[in-house]
Coordinates of C-alpha atoms (C1' of nucleotides) and ligand atoms in Angstrom, one line a residue:
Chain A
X1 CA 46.5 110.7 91.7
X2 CA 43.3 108.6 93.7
X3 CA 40.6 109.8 96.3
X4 CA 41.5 108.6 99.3
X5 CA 40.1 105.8 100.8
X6 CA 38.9 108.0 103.3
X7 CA 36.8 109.6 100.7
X8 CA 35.1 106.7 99.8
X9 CA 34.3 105.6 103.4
X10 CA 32.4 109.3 103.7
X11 CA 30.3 108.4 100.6
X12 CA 29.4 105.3 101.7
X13 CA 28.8 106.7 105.0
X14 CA 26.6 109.9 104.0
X15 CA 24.9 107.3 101.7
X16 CA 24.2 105.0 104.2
X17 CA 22.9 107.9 106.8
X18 CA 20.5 108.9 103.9
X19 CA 18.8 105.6 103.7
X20 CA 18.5 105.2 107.2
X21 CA 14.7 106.1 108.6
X22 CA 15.8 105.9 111.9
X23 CA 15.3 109.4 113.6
X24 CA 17.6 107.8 116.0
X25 CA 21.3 108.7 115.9
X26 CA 23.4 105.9 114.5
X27 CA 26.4 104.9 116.5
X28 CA 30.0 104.8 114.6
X29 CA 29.9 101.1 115.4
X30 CA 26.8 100.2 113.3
X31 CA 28.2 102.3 110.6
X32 CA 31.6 101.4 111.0
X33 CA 30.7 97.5 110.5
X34 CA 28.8 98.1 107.4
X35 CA 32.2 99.1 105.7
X36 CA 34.1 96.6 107.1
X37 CA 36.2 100.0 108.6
X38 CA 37.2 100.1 112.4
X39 CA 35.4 102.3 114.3
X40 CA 37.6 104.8 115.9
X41 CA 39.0 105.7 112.0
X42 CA 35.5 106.3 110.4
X43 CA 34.8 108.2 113.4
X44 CA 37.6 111.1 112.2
X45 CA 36.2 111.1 109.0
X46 CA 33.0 111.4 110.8
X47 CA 34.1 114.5 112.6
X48 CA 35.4 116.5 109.5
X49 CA 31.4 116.0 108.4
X50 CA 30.4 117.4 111.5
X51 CA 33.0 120.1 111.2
X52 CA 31.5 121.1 107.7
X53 CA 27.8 121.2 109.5
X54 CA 26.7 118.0 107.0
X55 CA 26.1 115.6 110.1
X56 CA 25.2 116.2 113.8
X57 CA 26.6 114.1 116.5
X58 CA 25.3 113.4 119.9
X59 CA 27.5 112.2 123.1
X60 CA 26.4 109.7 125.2
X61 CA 24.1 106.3 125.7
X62 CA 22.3 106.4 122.8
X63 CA 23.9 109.1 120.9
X64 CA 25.7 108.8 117.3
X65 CA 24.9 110.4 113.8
X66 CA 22.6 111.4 112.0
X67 CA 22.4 114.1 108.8
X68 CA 21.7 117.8 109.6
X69 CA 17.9 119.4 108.2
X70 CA 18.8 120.1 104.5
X71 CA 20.8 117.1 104.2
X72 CA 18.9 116.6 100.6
X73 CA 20.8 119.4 99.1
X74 CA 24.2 118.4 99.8
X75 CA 26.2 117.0 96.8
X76 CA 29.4 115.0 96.4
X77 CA 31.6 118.2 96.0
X78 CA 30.5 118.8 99.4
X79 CA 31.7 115.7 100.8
X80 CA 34.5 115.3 98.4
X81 CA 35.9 118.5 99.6
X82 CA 35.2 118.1 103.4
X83 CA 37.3 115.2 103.2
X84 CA 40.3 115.8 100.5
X85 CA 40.4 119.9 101.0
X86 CA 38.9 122.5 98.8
X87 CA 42.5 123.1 97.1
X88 CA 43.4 122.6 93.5
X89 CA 44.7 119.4 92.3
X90 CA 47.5 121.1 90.2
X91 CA 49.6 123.6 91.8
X92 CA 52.9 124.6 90.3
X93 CA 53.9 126.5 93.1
X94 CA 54.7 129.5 90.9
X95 CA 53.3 132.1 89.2
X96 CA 53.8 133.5 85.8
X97 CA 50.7 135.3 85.3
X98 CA 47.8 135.4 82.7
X99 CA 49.8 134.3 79.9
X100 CA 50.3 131.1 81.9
X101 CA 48.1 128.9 79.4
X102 CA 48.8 125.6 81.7
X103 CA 47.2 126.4 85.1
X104 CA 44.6 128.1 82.8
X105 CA 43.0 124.7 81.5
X106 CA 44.1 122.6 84.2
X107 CA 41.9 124.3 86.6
X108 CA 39.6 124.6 83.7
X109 CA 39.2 121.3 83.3
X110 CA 38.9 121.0 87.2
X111 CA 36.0 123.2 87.6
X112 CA 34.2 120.5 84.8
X113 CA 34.6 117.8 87.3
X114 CA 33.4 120.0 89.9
X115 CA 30.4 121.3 88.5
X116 CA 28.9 117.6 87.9
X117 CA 30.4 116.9 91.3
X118 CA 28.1 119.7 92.5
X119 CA 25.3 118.5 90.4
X120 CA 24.7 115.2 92.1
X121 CA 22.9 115.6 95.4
X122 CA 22.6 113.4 98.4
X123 CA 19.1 113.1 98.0
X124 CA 19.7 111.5 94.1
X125 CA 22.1 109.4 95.7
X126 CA 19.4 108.2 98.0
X127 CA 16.6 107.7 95.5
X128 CA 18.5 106.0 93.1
X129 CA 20.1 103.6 95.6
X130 CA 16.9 102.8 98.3
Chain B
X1 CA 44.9 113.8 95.9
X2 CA 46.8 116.1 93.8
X3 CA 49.0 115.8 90.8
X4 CA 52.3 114.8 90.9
X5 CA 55.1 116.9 90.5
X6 CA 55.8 114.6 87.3
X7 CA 53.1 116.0 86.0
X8 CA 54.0 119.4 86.2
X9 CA 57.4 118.4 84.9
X10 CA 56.3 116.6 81.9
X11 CA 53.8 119.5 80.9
X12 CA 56.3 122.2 81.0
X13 CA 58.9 120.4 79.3
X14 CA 56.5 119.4 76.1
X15 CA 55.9 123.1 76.3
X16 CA 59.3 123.9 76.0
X17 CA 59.9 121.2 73.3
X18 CA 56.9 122.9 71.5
X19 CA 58.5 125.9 71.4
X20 CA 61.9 125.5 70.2
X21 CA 62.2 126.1 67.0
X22 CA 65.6 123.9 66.8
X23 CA 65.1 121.0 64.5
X24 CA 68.2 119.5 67.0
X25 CA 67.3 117.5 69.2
X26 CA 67.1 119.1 72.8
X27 CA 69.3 117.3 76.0
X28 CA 68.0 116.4 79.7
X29 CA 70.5 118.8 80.5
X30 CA 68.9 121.8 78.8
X31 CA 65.7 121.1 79.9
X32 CA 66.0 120.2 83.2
X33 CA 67.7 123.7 83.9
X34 CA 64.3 125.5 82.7
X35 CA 62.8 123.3 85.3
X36 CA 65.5 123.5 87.7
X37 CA 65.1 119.9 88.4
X38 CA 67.7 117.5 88.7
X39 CA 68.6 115.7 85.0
X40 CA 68.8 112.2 85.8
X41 CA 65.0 112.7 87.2
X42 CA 63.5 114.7 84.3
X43 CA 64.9 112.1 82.2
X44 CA 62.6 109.0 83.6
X45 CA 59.8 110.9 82.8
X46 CA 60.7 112.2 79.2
X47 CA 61.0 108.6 78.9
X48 CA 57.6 107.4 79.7
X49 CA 57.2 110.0 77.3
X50 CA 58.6 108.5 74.8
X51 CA 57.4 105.1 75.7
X52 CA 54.1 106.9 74.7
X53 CA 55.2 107.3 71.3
X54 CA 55.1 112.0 71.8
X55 CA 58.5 112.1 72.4
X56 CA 61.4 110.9 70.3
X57 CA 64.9 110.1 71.5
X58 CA 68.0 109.8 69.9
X59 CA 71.3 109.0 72.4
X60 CA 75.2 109.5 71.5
X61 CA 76.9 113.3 70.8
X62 CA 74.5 116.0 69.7
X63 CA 71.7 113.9 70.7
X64 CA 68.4 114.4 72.6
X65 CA 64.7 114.9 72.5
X66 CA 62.4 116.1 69.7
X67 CA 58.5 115.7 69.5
X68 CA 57.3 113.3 67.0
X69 CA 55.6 114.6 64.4
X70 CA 52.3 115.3 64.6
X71 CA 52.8 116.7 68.3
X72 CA 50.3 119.5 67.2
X73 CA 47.4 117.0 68.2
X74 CA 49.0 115.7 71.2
X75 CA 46.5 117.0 74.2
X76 CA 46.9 117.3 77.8
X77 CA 44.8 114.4 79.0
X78 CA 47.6 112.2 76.6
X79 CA 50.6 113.9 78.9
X80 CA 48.6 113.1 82.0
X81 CA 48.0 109.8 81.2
X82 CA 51.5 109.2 79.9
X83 CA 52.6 110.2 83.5
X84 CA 49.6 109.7 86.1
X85 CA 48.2 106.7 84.6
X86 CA 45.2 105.6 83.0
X87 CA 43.1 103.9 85.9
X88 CA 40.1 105.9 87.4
X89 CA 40.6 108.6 90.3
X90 CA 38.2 106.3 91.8
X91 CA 38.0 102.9 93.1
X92 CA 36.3 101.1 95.7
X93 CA 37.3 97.6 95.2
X94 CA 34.2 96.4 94.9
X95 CA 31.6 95.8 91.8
X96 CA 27.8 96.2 93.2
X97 CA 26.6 96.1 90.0
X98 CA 24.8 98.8 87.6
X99 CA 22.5 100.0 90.8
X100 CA 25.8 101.3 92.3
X101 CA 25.6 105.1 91.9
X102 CA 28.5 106.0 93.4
X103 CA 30.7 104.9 91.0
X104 CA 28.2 106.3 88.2
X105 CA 28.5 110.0 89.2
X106 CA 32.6 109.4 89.9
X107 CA 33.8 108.4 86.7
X108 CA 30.5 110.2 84.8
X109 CA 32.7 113.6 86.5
X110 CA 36.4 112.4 85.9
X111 CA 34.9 111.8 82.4
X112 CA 33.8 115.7 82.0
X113 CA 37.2 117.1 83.2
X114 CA 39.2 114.3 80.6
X115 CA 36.6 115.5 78.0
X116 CA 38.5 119.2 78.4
X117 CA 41.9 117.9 78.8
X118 CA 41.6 116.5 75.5
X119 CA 40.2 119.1 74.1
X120 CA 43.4 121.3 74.6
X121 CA 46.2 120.5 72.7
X122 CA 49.7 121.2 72.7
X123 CA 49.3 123.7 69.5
X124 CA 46.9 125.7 71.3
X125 CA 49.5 125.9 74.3
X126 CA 52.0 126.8 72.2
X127 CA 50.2 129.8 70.5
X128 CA 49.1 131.1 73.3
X129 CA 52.8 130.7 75.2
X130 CA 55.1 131.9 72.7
Chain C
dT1 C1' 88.7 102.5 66.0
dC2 C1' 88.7 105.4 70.0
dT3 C1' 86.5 108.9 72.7
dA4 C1' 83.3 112.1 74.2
dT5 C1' 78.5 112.6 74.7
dT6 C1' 74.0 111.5 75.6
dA7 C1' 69.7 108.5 76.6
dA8 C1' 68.0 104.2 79.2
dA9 C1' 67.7 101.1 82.9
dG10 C1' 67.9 99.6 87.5
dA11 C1' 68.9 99.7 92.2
dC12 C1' 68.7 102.4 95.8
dT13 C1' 67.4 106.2 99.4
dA14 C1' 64.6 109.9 101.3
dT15 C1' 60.4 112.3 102.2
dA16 C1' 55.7 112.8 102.6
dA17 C1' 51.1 111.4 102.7
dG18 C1' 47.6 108.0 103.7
dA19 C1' 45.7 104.7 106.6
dC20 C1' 45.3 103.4 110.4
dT21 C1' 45.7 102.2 116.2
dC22 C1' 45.6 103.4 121.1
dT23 C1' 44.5 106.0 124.9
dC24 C1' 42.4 109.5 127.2
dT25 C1' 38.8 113.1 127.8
dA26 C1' 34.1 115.1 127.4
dA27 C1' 29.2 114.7 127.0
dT28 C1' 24.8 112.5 128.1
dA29 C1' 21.0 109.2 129.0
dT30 C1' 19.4 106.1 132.6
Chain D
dA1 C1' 27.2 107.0 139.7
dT2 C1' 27.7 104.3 135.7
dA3 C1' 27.5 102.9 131.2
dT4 C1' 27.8 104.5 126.6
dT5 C1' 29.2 107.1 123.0
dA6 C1' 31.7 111.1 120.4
dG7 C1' 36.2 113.8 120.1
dA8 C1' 41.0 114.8 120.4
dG9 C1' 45.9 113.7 120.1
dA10 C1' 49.9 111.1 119.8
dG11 C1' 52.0 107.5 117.7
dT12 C1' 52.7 103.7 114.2
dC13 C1' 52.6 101.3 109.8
dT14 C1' 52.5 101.3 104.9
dT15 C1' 52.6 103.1 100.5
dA16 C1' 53.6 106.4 96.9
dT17 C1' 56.2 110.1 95.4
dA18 C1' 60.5 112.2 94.6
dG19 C1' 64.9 111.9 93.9
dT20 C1' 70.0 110.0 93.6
dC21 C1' 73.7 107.1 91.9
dT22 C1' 75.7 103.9 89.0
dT23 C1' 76.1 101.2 84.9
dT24 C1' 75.0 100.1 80.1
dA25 C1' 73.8 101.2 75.3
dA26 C1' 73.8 104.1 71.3
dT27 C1' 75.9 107.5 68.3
dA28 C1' 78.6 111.4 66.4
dG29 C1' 82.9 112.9 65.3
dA30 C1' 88.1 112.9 65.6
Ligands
LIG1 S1 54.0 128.7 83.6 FE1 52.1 128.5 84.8 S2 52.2 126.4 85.5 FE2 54.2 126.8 84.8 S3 55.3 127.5 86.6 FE3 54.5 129.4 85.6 S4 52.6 129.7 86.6 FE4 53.1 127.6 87.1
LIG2 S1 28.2 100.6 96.2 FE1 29.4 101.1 94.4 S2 31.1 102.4 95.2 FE2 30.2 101.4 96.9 S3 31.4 99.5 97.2 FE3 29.7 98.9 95.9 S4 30.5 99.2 93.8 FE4 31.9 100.3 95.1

DNA sequence: TCTATTAAAGACTATAAGACTCTCTAATAT
DNA sequence: ATATTAGAGAGTCTTATAGTCTTTAATAGA
């Protein structure tokens, strides 16, 4: 069990969108390089950020992305989950109820991870790392 | 990234093991009809759970598995491990250094959900399941 | 000592998910 | 119009998971 790699490139990406000044849109390219990723695959993890509303894209000469307005407030879960799904990482497939002690704590234990997930914003992330 | 189904196994089977009150030794057999999962595949992973010291073995007639003594401790981050691993759910490859604050918040969250996986232990599983 | 029974090991196959690439279409600034 | 850039979709490559099959080792009991 890993985060995809794909995960990591939308951290890295969102990071790297935070720290830019620019009020320009930044091509995929530019950002693309700065991973060492090829453009057209960033660019899908690109869209699922624009399909969650985190980052807005603009066609054309001179278009790209940039982060939406509230951009500060947006925390790892959020990219975490726009990338790898908001479903549970255990899933037995069955379902035996409330005596079922097992899904109990491992979602339990999930929801831990989640809540510091959900702790750490974007703008942290961007003071931290300027 | 989910859990593999070796996971699930392994958990439900120390369950089981926890449960019977037999002091014989259980077969593959046995337990891999609970599961409904084939025998020869339960048994690689009752053996990395034995490899890991919770499970004990014995081959030949009338032979099978048993939990070591001192199973009452065992805890759901030690099945995990036993099966998934002990590496991070995170890795970039890289090593920027203590600035790097990506890393920081990944592993500070994996840390809070194995903080509750160890927490729960196979005796409170099995009280609550029997 | 022989035989039945059971775990362990290893090679192998199958399926699925992740990690891409290529090509084409749509939007937009100049 | 044209150049530039995002988006969509099909297709490929690789890796990890899931599982089978076969052989060997250990042990109980006849
Ligand atoms: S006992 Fe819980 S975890 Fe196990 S199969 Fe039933 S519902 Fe799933
Ligand atoms: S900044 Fe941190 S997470 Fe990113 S590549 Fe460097 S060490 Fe890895």
């Amino acid at each position: 069990m890993k985060y995809s790699k794909a995960t990591n490139y939308a951290l890295h990406t969102m990071l790297n969108l935070a720290l830019s000044k620019s009020s320009k849109p930044i091509g995929v390219q530019t950002l693309a390089e700065k991973l060492n990723v090829s453009p057209t695959y960033l660019s899908k993890i690109l869209t699922k950020l624009v399909k969650e509303g985190m980052v807005s894209s603009v066609s054309g000469a001179n278009g790209g992305y940039s982060l939406t307005r509230g951009w500060e407030s947006i925390s790892f879960l959020d990219i975490i989950f726009a990338i790898e799904g908001k479903s549970s990482l255990f899933e037995c497939g069955l379902d035996h109820g409330p005596q079922c002690q097992i899904q109990k704590v491992m979602l339990k234990s999930e929801k831990k991870m989640e809540e510091e997930l959900r702790r750490q914003t974007l703008a942290d992330l961007a003071k931290t790392s300027e």
